[in-house]
mmCIF file of C-alpha atoms in Angstrom:
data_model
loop_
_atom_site.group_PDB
_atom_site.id
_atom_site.type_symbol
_atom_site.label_atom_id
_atom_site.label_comp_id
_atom_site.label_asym_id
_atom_site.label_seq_id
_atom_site.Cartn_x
_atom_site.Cartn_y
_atom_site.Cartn_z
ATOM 1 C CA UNK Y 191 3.966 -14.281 12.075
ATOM 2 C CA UNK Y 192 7.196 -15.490 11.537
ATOM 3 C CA UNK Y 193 7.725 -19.538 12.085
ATOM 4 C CA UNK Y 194 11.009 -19.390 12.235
ATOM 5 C CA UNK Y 195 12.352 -16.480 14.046
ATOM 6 C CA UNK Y 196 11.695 -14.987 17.404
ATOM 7 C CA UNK Y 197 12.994 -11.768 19.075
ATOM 8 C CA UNK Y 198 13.247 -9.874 21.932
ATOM 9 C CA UNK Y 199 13.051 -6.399 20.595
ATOM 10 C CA UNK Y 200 9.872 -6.023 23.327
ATOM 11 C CA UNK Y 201 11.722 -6.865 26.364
ATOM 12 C CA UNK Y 202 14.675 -5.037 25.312
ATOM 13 C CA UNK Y 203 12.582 -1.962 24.971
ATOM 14 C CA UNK Y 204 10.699 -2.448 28.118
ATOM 15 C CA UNK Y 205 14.015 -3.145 30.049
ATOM 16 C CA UNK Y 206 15.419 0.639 28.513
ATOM 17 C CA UNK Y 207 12.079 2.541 28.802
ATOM 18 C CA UNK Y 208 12.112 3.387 24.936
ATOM 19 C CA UNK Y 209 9.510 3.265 22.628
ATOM 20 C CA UNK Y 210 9.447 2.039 18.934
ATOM 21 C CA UNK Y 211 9.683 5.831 17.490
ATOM 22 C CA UNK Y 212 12.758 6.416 19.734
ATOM 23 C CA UNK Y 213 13.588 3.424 18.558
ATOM 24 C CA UNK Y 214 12.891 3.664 14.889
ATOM 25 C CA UNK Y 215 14.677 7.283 14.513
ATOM 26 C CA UNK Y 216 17.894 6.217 16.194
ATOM 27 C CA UNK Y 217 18.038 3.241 13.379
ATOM 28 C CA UNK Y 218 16.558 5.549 10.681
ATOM 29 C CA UNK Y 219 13.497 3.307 10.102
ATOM 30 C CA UNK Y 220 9.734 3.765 10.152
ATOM 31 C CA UNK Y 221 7.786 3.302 13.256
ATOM 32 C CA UNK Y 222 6.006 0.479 11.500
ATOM 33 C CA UNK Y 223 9.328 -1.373 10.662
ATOM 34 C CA UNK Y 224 10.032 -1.984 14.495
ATOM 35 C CA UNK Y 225 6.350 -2.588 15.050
ATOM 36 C CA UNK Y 226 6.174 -5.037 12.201
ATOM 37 C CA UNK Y 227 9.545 -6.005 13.274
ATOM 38 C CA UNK Y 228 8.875 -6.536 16.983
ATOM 39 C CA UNK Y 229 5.383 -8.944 16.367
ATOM 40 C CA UNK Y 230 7.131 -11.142 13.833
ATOM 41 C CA UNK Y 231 5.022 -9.924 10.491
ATOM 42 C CA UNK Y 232 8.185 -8.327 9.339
ATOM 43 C CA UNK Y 233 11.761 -9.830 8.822
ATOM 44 C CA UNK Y 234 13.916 -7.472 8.655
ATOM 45 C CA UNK Y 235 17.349 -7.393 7.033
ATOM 46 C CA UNK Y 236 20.934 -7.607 8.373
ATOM 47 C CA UNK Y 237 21.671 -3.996 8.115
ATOM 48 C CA UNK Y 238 18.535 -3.614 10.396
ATOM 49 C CA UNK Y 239 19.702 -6.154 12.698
ATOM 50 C CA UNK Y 240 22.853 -5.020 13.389
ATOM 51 C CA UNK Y 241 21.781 -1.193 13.462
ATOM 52 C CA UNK Y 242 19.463 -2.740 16.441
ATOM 53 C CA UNK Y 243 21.914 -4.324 17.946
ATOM 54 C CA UNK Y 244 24.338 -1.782 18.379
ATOM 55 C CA UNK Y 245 21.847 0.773 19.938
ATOM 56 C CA UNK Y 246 20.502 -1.418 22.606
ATOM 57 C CA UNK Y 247 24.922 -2.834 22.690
ATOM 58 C CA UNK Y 248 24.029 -6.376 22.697
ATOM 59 C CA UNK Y 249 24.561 -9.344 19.925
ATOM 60 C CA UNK Y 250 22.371 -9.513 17.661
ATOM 61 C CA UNK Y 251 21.568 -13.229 18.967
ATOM 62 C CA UNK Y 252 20.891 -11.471 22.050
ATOM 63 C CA UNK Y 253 17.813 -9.761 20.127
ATOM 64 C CA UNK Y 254 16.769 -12.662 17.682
ATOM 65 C CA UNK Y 255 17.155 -16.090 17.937
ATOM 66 C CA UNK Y 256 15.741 -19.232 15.896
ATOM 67 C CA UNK Y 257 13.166 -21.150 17.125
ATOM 68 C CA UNK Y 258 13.767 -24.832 18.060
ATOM 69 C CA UNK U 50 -0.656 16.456 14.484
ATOM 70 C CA UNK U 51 3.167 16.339 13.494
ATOM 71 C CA UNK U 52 3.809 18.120 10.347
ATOM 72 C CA UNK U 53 5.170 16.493 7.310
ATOM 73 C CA UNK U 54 8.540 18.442 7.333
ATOM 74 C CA UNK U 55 9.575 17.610 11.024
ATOM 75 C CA UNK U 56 8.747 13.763 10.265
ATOM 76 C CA UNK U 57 11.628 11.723 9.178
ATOM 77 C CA UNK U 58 12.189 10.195 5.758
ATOM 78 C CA UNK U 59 10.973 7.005 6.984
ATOM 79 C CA UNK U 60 7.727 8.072 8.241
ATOM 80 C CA UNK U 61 7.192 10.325 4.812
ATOM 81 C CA UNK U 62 7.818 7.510 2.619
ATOM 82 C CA UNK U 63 5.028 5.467 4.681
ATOM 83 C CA UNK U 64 3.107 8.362 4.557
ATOM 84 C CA UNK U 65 3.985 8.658 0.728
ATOM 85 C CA UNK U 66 2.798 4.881 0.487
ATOM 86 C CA UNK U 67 -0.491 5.245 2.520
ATOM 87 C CA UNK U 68 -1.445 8.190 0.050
ATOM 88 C CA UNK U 69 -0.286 6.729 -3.288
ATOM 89 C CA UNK U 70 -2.287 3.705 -2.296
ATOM 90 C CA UNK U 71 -5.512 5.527 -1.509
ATOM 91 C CA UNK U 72 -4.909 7.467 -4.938
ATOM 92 C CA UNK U 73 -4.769 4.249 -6.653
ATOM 93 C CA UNK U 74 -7.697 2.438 -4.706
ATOM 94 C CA UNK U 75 -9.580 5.890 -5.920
ATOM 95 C CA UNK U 76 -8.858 5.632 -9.280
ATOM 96 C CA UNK U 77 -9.536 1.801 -9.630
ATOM 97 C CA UNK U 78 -12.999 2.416 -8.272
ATOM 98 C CA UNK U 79 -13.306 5.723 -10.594
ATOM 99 C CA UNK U 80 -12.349 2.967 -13.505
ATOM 100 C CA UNK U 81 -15.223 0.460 -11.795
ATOM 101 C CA UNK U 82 -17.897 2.797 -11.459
ATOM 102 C CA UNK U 83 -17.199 4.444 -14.816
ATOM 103 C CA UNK U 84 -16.960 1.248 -16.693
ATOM 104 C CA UNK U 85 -20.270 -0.008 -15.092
ATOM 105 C CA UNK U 86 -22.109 3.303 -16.546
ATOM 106 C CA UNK U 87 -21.410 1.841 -19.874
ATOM 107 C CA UNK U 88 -21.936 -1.267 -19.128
ATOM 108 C CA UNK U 89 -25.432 -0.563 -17.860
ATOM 109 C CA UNK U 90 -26.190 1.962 -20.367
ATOM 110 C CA UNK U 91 -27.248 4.380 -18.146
ATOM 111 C CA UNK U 92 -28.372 7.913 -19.711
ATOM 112 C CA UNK U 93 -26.651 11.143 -18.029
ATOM 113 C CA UNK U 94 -30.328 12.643 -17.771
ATOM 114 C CA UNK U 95 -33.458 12.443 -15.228
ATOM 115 C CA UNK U 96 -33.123 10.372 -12.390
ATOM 116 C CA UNK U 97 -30.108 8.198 -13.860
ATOM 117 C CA UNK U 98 -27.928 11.390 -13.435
ATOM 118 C CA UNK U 99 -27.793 10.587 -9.927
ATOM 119 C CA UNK U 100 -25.777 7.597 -10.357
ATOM 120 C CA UNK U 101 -23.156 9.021 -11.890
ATOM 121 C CA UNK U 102 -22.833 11.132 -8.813
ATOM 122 C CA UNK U 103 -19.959 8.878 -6.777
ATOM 123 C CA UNK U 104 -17.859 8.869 -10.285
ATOM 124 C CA UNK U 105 -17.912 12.595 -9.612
ATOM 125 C CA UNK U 106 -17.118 12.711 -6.149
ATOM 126 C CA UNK U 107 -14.427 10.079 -6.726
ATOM 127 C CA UNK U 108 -13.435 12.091 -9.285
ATOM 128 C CA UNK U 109 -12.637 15.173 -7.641
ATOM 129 C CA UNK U 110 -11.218 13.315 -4.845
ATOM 130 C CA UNK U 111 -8.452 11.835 -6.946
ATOM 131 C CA UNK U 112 -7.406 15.273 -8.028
ATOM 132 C CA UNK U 113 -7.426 16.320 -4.595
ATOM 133 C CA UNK U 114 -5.317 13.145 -3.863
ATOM 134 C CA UNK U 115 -3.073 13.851 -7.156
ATOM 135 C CA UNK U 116 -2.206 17.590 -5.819
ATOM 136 C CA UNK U 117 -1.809 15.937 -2.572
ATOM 137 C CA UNK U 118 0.515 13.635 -3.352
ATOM 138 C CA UNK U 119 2.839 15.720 -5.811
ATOM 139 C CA UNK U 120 3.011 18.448 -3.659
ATOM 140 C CA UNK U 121 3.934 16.031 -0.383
ATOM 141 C CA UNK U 122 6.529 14.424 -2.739
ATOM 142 C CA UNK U 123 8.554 17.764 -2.982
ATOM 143 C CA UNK U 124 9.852 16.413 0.376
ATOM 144 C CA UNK U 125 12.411 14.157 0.996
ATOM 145 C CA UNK U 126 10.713 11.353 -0.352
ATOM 146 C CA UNK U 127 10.690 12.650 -3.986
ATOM 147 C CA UNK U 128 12.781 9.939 -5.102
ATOM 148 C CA UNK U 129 10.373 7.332 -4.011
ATOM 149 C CA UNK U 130 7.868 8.740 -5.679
ATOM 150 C CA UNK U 131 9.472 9.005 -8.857
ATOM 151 C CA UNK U 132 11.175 6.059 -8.973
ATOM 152 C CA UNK U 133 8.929 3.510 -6.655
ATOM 153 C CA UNK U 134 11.693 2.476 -4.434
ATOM 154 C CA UNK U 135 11.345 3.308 -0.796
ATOM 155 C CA UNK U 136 14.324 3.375 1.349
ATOM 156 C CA UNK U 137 12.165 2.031 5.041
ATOM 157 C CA UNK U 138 12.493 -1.612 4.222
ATOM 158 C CA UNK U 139 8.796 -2.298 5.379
ATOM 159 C CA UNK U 140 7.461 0.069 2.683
ATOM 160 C CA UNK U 141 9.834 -1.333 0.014
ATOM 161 C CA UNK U 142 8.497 -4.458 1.349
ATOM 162 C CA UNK U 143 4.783 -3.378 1.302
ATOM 163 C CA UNK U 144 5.183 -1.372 -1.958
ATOM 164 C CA UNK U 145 6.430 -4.714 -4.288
ATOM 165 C CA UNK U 146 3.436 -6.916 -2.434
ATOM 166 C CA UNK U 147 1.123 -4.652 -3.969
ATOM 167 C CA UNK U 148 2.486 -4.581 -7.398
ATOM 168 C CA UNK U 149 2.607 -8.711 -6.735
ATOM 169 C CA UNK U 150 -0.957 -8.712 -6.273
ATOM 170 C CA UNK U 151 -2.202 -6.209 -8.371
ATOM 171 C CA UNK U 152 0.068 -8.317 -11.379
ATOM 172 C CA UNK U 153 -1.268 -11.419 -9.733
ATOM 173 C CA UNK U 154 -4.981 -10.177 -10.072
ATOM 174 C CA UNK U 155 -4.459 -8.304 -13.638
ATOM 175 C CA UNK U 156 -3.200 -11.439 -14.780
ATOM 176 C CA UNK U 157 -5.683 -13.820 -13.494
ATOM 177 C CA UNK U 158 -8.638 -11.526 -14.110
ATOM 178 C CA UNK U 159 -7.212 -11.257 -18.105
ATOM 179 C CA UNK U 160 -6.333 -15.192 -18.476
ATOM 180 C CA UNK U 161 -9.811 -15.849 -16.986
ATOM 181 C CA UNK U 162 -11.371 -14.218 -19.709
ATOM 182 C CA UNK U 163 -9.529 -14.671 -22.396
ATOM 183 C CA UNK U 164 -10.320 -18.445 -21.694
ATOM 184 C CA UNK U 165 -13.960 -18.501 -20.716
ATOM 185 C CA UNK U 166 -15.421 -15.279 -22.149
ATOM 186 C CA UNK U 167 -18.098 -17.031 -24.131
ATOM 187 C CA UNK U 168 -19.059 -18.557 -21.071
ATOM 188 C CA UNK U 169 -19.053 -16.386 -18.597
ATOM 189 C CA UNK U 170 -21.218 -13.256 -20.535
ATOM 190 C CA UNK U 171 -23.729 -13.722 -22.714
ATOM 191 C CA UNK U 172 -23.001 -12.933 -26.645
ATOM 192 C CA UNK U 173 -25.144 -9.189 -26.021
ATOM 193 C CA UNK U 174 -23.259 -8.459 -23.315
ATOM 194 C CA UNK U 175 -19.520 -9.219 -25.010
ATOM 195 C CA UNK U 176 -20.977 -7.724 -28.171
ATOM 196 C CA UNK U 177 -21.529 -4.242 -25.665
ATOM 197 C CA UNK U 178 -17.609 -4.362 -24.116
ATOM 198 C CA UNK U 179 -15.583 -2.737 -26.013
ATOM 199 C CA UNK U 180 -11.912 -2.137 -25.774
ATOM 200 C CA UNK U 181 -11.672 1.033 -23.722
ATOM 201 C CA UNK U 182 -14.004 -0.660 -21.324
ATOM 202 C CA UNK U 183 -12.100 -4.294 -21.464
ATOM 203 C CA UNK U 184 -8.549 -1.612 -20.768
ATOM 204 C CA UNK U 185 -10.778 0.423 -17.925
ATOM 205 C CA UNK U 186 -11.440 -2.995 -15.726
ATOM 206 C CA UNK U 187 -8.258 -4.073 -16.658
ATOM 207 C CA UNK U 188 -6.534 -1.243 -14.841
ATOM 208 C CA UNK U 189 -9.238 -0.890 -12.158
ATOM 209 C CA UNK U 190 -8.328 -4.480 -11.394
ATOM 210 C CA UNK U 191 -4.793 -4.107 -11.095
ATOM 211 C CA UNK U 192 -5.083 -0.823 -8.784
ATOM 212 C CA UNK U 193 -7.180 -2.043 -6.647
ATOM 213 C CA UNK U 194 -4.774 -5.404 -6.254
ATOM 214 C CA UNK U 195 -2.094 -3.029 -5.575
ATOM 215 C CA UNK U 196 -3.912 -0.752 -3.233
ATOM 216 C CA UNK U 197 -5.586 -3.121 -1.361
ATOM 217 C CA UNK U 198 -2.647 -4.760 0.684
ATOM 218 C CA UNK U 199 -0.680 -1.752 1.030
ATOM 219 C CA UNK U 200 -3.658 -0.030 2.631
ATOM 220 C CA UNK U 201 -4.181 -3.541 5.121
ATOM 221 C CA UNK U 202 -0.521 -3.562 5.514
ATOM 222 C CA UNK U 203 -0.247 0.013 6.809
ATOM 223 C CA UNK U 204 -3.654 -0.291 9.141
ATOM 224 C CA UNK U 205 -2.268 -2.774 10.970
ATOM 225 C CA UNK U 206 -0.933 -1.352 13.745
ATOM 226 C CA UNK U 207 -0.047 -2.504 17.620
ATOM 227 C CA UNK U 208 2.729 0.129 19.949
#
């Protein structure tokens, strides 16, 4: 788990209905990237972030954030 | 079950991983079990025989893995398995922690010995290693610390 960074890739799927493979082919990942990804074993890179960020149209601080 | 063709790069480079790794887990145990037939002197005859059965079975499964894996590779993901580099950033990610460990373990397993050979085994049992076998565990060690957290990394699993 990753100290230092939290996200919201979870909620943000919840909220939309869409699950990590829906997920993972519209960003042109692996299943186990957003899985990884989405319980903090994984930090992934920019590219990732902002591929993210653009499908669900929020900021990518909207989707991680640093923890405090 | 999905079919290899309609998956997408991604998932056949994990898939690529998961098999490579299970291929080289195979053949470090082939290299373990092999080396411990000479190191126990067992004779290929009688009851003995039988012990030397898994070496066979692990045997034949690595070709089956080997045919397995080259024909898979004709995919999309042929460049990863030529040149080791995986496009999905978790199986990049995966694929250089298991060359870290398996260099990691190689390297320990090699400095520990070279250090305290003489007294670790006794002189008979140095005297009985030779090369090929020293080069057999040598490689067994390092494919197994390669396998071994690409395997764990790819089992773990929560959707």
């Amino acid at each position: 788990m990753n100290e230092q960074l939290d996200n919201h890739i979870h909620k943000l799927r919840t909220q939309r209905k869409v699950s990590q493979q829906e997920l993972a082919d519209a960003i042109g990942v692996s299943r186990k990237t957003i899985s990884t990804v989405e319980t903090g074993r994984f930090t992934p890179s920019v590219v990732i972030a902002l591929k993210m960020a653009r499908f669900f149209d929020v900021p990518v601080e909207s989707i991680f954030t640093l923890m405090e | 079950m999905m079919s290899v063709n309609t998956l997408s790069k991604a998932e056949q480079e994990n898939l690529l991983l998961k098999k490579n790794a299970i291929l080289c887990l195979v053949l470090g145990l082939f290299f373990v079990i092999d080396s411990t037939h000479e190191l126990g002197g067992w004779e290929l005859s009688g009851r003995w025989a039988l012990l030397y059965l898994p070496v066979l079975l692990l045997f034949f499964y690595m070709l089956y893995l080997l045919l397995n894996v080259s024909k898979f590779s004709r995919g999309v993901a042929k460049r990863a398995f030529w040149t080791g580099r995986f496009e999905d950033e978790y199986a990049e990610y995966l694929n250089a922690r298991g060359y870290k460990f398996g260099y990691g373990v190689g390297f320990i397993g090699l400095i520990t010995f070279s250090l305290f050979a003489d007294l670790i085994l006794a002189d008979e049992t140095t005297a009985l290693i030779s090369m090929e076998l020293w080069a057999q565990l040598a490689a067994a060690s390092m494919l197994i610390g390669y396998a071994l957290p690409v395997i764990y990394g790819l089992a773990k699993d929560n959707e």
